[in-house]
PDB file of C-alpha atoms and ligand atoms in Angstrom:
ATOM      1  CA  MET A   1       0.096   0.251  -0.162  1.00 53.00           C
ATOM      2  CA  ARG A   2       2.637   2.556   0.692  1.00 65.00           C
ATOM      3  CA  VAL A   3       4.348   1.507  -2.252  1.00 62.00           C
ATOM      4  CA  VAL A   4       1.266   1.893  -4.355  1.00 60.00           C
ATOM      5  CA  GLY A   5       1.206   5.750  -2.785  1.00 57.00           C
ATOM      6  CA  ILE A   6       4.955   6.322  -3.679  1.00 58.00           C
ATOM      7  CA  ILE A   7       4.142   5.787  -6.857  1.00 56.00           C
ATOM      8  CA  PHE A   8       1.364   7.488  -7.031  1.00 56.00           C
ATOM      9  CA  SER A   9       2.657  10.605  -5.919  1.00 57.00           C
ATOM     10  CA  VAL A  10       5.711  10.232  -8.196  1.00 53.00           C
ATOM     11  CA  VAL A  11       2.891  10.113 -11.092  1.00 52.00           C
ATOM     12  CA  ILE A  12       1.119  13.231  -9.756  1.00 52.00           C
ATOM     13  CA  GLY A  13       4.369  14.956  -9.329  1.00 52.00           C
ATOM     14  CA  MET A  14       5.388  14.202 -12.926  1.00 53.00           C
ATOM     15  CA  VAL A  15       2.215  15.260 -14.366  1.00 50.00           C
ATOM     16  CA  SER A  16       2.123  18.591 -12.551  1.00 48.00           C
ATOM     17  CA  VAL A  17       5.792  19.209 -13.553  1.00 51.00           C
ATOM     18  CA  GLY A  18       4.689  18.201 -17.018  1.00 51.00           C
ATOM     19  CA  PHE A  19       1.629  20.704 -17.087  1.00 52.00           C
ATOM     20  CA  GLY A  20       3.208  23.311 -14.741  1.00 50.00           C
ATOM     21  CA  GLY A  21       6.679  23.774 -16.124  1.00 51.00           C
ATOM     22  CA  GLY A  22       4.911  25.309 -19.086  1.00 60.00           C
ATOM     23  CA  GLY A  23       7.214  28.168 -19.095  1.00 69.00           C
ATOM     24  CA  LEU A  24      10.541  26.457 -18.826  1.00 70.00           C
ATOM     25  CA  LYS A  25      12.553  25.923 -21.668  1.00 65.00           C
ATOM     26  CA  ASP A  26      12.936  22.386 -23.023  1.00 65.00           C
ATOM     27  CA  LEU A  27      16.844  21.157 -22.709  1.00 58.00           C
ATOM     28  CA  PRO A  28      18.434  18.738 -24.489  1.00 55.00           C
ATOM     29  CA  ALA A  29      18.692  15.239 -22.423  1.00 57.00           C
ATOM     30  CA  SER A  30      21.673  16.822 -20.706  1.00 50.00           C
ATOM     31  CA  GLY A  31      24.185  15.342 -18.144  1.00 57.00           C
ATOM     32  CA  LYS A  32      26.816  13.174 -18.446  1.00 68.00           C
ATOM     33  CA  GLU A  33      26.134   9.930 -19.749  1.00 78.00           C
ATOM     34  CA  TYR A  34      29.188   7.669 -19.344  1.00 91.00           C
ATOM     35  CA  ASP A  35      29.811   5.752 -22.298  1.00 93.00           C
ATOM     36  CA  ALA A  36      30.586   2.001 -22.247  1.00 95.00           C
ATOM     37  CA  VAL A  37      31.599   2.344 -26.043  1.00 95.00           C
ATOM     38  CA  THR A  38      34.277   4.369 -24.851  1.00 96.00           C
ATOM     39  CA  GLY A  39      34.879   2.470 -21.918  1.00 97.00           C
ATOM     40  CA  ARG A  40      35.164  -0.882 -24.253  1.00 97.00           C
ATOM     41  CA  GLU A  41      37.936   0.625 -26.122  1.00 97.00           C
ATOM     42  CA  ILE A  42      39.700   1.454 -22.831  1.00 97.00           C
ATOM     43  CA  TYR A  43      39.263  -2.107 -21.223  1.00 97.00           C
ATOM     44  CA  SER A  44      40.631  -3.724 -24.378  1.00 96.00           C
ATOM     45  CA  ASN A  45      43.592  -1.432 -24.128  1.00 96.00           C
ATOM     46  CA  THR A  46      44.429  -1.820 -20.330  1.00 96.00           C
ATOM     47  CA  CYS A  47      42.052  -4.136 -18.553  1.00 96.00           C
ATOM     48  CA  ILE A  48      41.882  -7.099 -20.929  1.00 95.00           C
ATOM     49  CA  ARG A  49      44.981  -8.686 -20.684  1.00 92.00           C
ATOM     50  CA  CYS A  50      44.322  -9.392 -16.857  1.00 93.00           C
ATOM     51  CA  HIS A  51      40.402  -9.468 -16.862  1.00 95.00           C
ATOM     52  CA  GLY A  52      39.935 -11.012 -20.252  1.00 93.00           C
ATOM     53  CA  ILE A  53      37.601 -10.422 -22.982  1.00 93.00           C
ATOM     54  CA  ASP A  54      34.694 -11.582 -21.255  1.00 94.00           C
ATOM     55  CA  GLY A  55      35.656  -9.808 -17.792  1.00 96.00           C
ATOM     56  CA  LYS A  56      35.861 -13.356 -15.915  1.00 94.00           C
ATOM     57  CA  GLY A  57      39.845 -12.904 -15.401  1.00 90.00           C
ATOM     58  CA  THR A  58      41.111 -16.101 -16.785  1.00 80.00           C
ATOM     59  CA  MET A  59      44.137 -14.221 -18.741  1.00 75.00           C
ATOM     60  CA  GLY A  60      45.672 -13.414 -15.539  1.00 67.00           C
ATOM     61  CA  LEU A  61      45.594 -17.006 -14.079  1.00 72.00           C
ATOM     62  CA  HIS A  62      49.248 -17.149 -13.132  1.00 85.00           C
ATOM     63  CA  LEU A  63      48.226 -13.793 -10.871  1.00 90.00           C
ATOM     64  CA  VAL A  64      48.100 -14.132  -6.957  1.00 91.00           C
ATOM     65  CA  PRO A  65      45.395 -13.365  -6.558  1.00 93.00           C
ATOM     66  CA  LYS A  66      43.767 -13.944  -9.902  1.00 92.00           C
ATOM     67  CA  PRO A  67      42.360 -10.888 -11.335  1.00 95.00           C
ATOM     68  CA  ALA A  68      38.577 -10.646  -9.937  1.00 95.00           C
ATOM     69  CA  ASP A  69      35.653 -11.894 -12.264  1.00 96.00           C
ATOM     70  CA  LEU A  70      33.957  -8.549 -13.003  1.00 97.00           C
ATOM     71  CA  THR A  71      30.886 -10.430 -14.132  1.00 97.00           C
ATOM     72  CA  SER A  72      30.389 -12.484 -10.781  1.00 96.00           C
ATOM     73  CA  PRO A  73      27.798 -11.215  -8.164  1.00 96.00           C
ATOM     74  CA  GLY A  74      30.280 -10.223  -5.894  1.00 96.00           C
ATOM     75  CA  ILE A  75      31.876  -7.561  -7.961  1.00 97.00           C
ATOM     76  CA  GLN A  76      28.521  -6.319 -10.146  1.00 97.00           C
ATOM     77  CA  SER A  77      26.567  -6.079  -6.678  1.00 97.00           C
ATOM     78  CA  ARG A  78      29.173  -3.347  -5.397  1.00 97.00           C
ATOM     79  CA  LEU A  79      28.299   0.151  -5.745  1.00 96.00           C
ATOM     80  CA  ASP A  80      29.360   2.155  -8.703  1.00 96.00           C
ATOM     81  CA  ALA A  81      31.298   4.465  -6.038  1.00 96.00           C
ATOM     82  CA  SER A  82      33.316   1.567  -4.363  1.00 97.00           C
ATOM     83  CA  LEU A  83      34.321   0.261  -8.136  1.00 97.00           C
ATOM     84  CA  PHE A  84      35.530   3.565  -8.801  1.00 97.00           C
ATOM     85  CA  LYS A  85      37.516   3.897  -6.328  1.00 97.00           C
ATOM     86  CA  ARG A  86      38.910   0.281  -6.799  1.00 98.00           C
ATOM     87  CA  ILE A  87      39.780   1.325 -10.309  1.00 98.00           C
ATOM     88  CA  HIS A  88      40.941   4.690  -9.283  1.00 98.00           C
ATOM     89  CA  ASP A  89      43.009   3.876  -6.219  1.00 98.00           C
ATOM     90  CA  GLY A  90      43.776   0.185  -6.993  1.00 98.00           C
ATOM     91  CA  LYS A  91      44.164  -2.918  -4.776  1.00 97.00           C
ATOM     92  CA  PRO A  92      46.790  -2.994  -2.221  1.00 96.00           C
ATOM     93  CA  ASN A  93      48.812  -6.461  -2.516  1.00 95.00           C
ATOM     94  CA  THR A  94      47.264  -7.485  -5.731  1.00 95.00           C
ATOM     95  CA  ALA A  95      48.395  -6.618  -9.397  1.00 94.00           C
ATOM     96  CA  MET A  96      45.268  -4.307  -9.299  1.00 96.00           C
ATOM     97  CA  GLY A  97      47.088  -1.239  -9.897  1.00 96.00           C
ATOM     98  CA  ALA A  98      45.937   2.387  -9.565  1.00 98.00           C
ATOM     99  CA  TRP A  99      44.476   3.302 -12.677  1.00 98.00           C
ATOM    100  CA  SER A 100      44.388   7.036 -11.854  1.00 97.00           C
ATOM    101  CA  THR A 101      47.713   7.743 -13.193  1.00 96.00           C
ATOM    102  CA  ALA A 102      46.659   6.370 -16.664  1.00 97.00           C
ATOM    103  CA  LEU A 103      43.006   7.584 -16.989  1.00 97.00           C
ATOM    104  CA  SER A 104      41.274  10.479 -16.149  1.00 97.00           C
ATOM    105  CA  ASP A 105      37.793  10.227 -13.850  1.00 96.00           C
ATOM    106  CA  ASP A 106      35.833  10.594 -16.942  1.00 95.00           C
ATOM    107  CA  GLU A 107      37.840   7.797 -18.801  1.00 97.00           C
ATOM    108  CA  ILE A 108      37.577   5.723 -15.355  1.00 97.00           C
ATOM    109  CA  TRP A 109      33.638   6.114 -15.178  1.00 96.00           C
ATOM    110  CA  ASP A 110      33.494   5.012 -19.166  1.00 96.00           C
ATOM    111  CA  VAL A 111      35.209   1.630 -18.301  1.00 97.00           C
ATOM    112  CA  LEU A 112      33.080   1.233 -15.194  1.00 97.00           C
ATOM    113  CA  ALA A 113      30.261   1.713 -17.687  1.00 96.00           C
ATOM    114  CA  TYR A 114      31.632  -1.145 -19.782  1.00 97.00           C
ATOM    115  CA  VAL A 115      32.401  -3.193 -16.984  1.00 97.00           C
ATOM    116  CA  ARG A 116      28.534  -3.088 -15.812  1.00 96.00           C
ATOM    117  CA  THR A 117      27.635  -4.686 -19.378  1.00 96.00           C
ATOM    118  CA  PHE A 118      29.575  -7.853 -17.846  1.00 95.00           C
ATOM    119  CA  ARG A 119      26.295  -7.796 -15.121  1.00 92.00           C
ATOM    120  CA  GLN A 120      24.599 -11.368 -15.747  1.00 83.00           C
ATOM    121  CA  GLU A 121      20.730 -11.338 -15.485  1.00 73.00           C
TER     122      GLU A 121
HETATM  123  C1  HEC B   1      47.790  -6.284 -14.008  1.00 58.66           C
HETATM  124  C2  HEC B   1      46.771  -7.360 -14.010  1.00 58.66           C
HETATM  125  C3  HEC B   1      45.217  -6.219 -14.427  1.00 58.66           C
HETATM  126  C4  HEC B   1      44.916  -5.232 -14.961  1.00 58.66           C
HETATM  127  C5  HEC B   1      45.921  -4.936 -15.961  1.00 58.66           C
HETATM  128  C6  HEC B   1      43.514  -4.615 -14.351  1.00 58.66           C
HETATM  129  N1  HEC B   1      43.624  -5.250 -13.294  1.00 58.66           N
HETATM  130 FE1  HEC B   1      41.578  -4.922 -12.199  1.00 58.66          FE
HETATM  131  N2  HEC B   1      42.236  -6.562 -10.742  1.00 58.66           N
HETATM  132  C7  HEC B   1      43.439  -7.529 -11.220  1.00 58.66           C
HETATM  133  C8  HEC B   1      43.538  -8.130  -9.947  1.00 58.66           C
HETATM  134  C9  HEC B   1      44.691  -9.332  -9.169  1.00 58.66           C
HETATM  135  C10 HEC B   1      42.412  -8.096  -8.930  1.00 58.66           C
HETATM  136  C11 HEC B   1      42.129  -8.606  -7.298  1.00 58.66           C
HETATM  137  C12 HEC B   1      41.502  -9.543  -7.435  1.00 58.66           C
HETATM  138  C13 HEC B   1      41.295  -9.965  -5.767  1.00 58.66           C
HETATM  139  O1  HEC B   1      41.224  -9.017  -4.820  1.00 58.66           O
HETATM  140  O2  HEC B   1      40.978 -11.056  -5.506  1.00 58.66           O
HETATM  141  C14 HEC B   1      41.727  -7.033  -9.634  1.00 58.66           C
HETATM  142  C15 HEC B   1      40.470  -6.538  -9.138  1.00 58.66           C
HETATM  143  C16 HEC B   1      39.550  -5.547 -10.259  1.00 58.66           C
HETATM  144  C17 HEC B   1      38.485  -5.176  -9.513  1.00 58.66           C
HETATM  145  C18 HEC B   1      37.487  -5.924  -7.847  1.00 58.66           C
HETATM  146  C19 HEC B   1      38.255  -4.528  -6.980  1.00 58.66           C
HETATM  147  C20 HEC B   1      37.844  -5.142  -5.764  1.00 58.66           C
HETATM  148  O3  HEC B   1      37.528  -4.405  -4.837  1.00 58.66           O
HETATM  149  O4  HEC B   1      37.626  -6.709  -5.705  1.00 58.66           O
HETATM  150  C21 HEC B   1      37.793  -4.421 -10.461  1.00 58.66           C
HETATM  151  C22 HEC B   1      36.239  -3.746 -10.482  1.00 58.66           C
HETATM  152  C23 HEC B   1      38.728  -4.662 -11.434  1.00 58.66           C
HETATM  153  N3  HEC B   1      39.845  -5.060 -11.303  1.00 58.66           N
HETATM  154  C24 HEC B   1      38.702  -3.475 -12.678  1.00 58.66           C
HETATM  155  C25 HEC B   1      39.546  -3.012 -13.483  1.00 58.66           C
HETATM  156  C26 HEC B   1      39.659  -2.412 -14.609  1.00 58.66           C
HETATM  157  C27 HEC B   1      38.478  -1.406 -15.027  1.00 58.66           C
HETATM  158  C28 HEC B   1      40.695  -2.441 -15.259  1.00 58.66           C
HETATM  159  C29 HEC B   1      41.503  -1.720 -16.383  1.00 58.66           C
HETATM  160  C30 HEC B   1      41.435  -0.086 -16.117  1.00 58.66           C
HETATM  161  C31 HEC B   1      41.705  -3.293 -14.534  1.00 58.66           C
HETATM  162  N4  HEC B   1      41.077  -4.085 -13.598  1.00 58.66           N
HETATM  163  C32 HEC B   1      43.042  -3.753 -14.939  1.00 58.66           C
HETATM  164  C33 HEC B   1      44.181  -7.384 -11.824  1.00 58.66           C
HETATM  165  C34 HEC B   1      44.270  -6.697 -12.574  1.00 58.66           C
END
């Protein structure tokens, strides 16, 4: 019942913004969208050699610990901010380096957008 109430008020909110905001300018869908296509390029240049083409990490099997399986629920259930920080700062005592030295923040977000495409349904 509460959920229905929330949905109801969201719908009402959208309707009233839709009708009430008549004087406001239409803007092109803005806001930064992180780009999994750019991310795929970065991934294949920098991450693939350890995490593999499918993200399962099988290419770096000789490493200890071996590269994370990026398709796993354990990784995919983590928040963006947590994964961003990992890619940015690296993981101590593993081969996972701090990519902030090679990639800009935007590039890290792009590559994370690509990593998210490994999520299994
Ligand atoms: C030199 C090999 C190597 C490269 C290159 C590499 N990684 Fe990793 N990565 C690892 C290892 C090793 C781990 C740690 C696995 C563990 O802790 O069990 C890891 C862990 C991770 C994790 C999980 C971190 C966590 O908190 O458990 C993510 C996400 C990740 N890598 C993403 C990336 C991305 C994105 C790139 C490319 C920008 C990349 N990695 C490049 C070796 C690598």
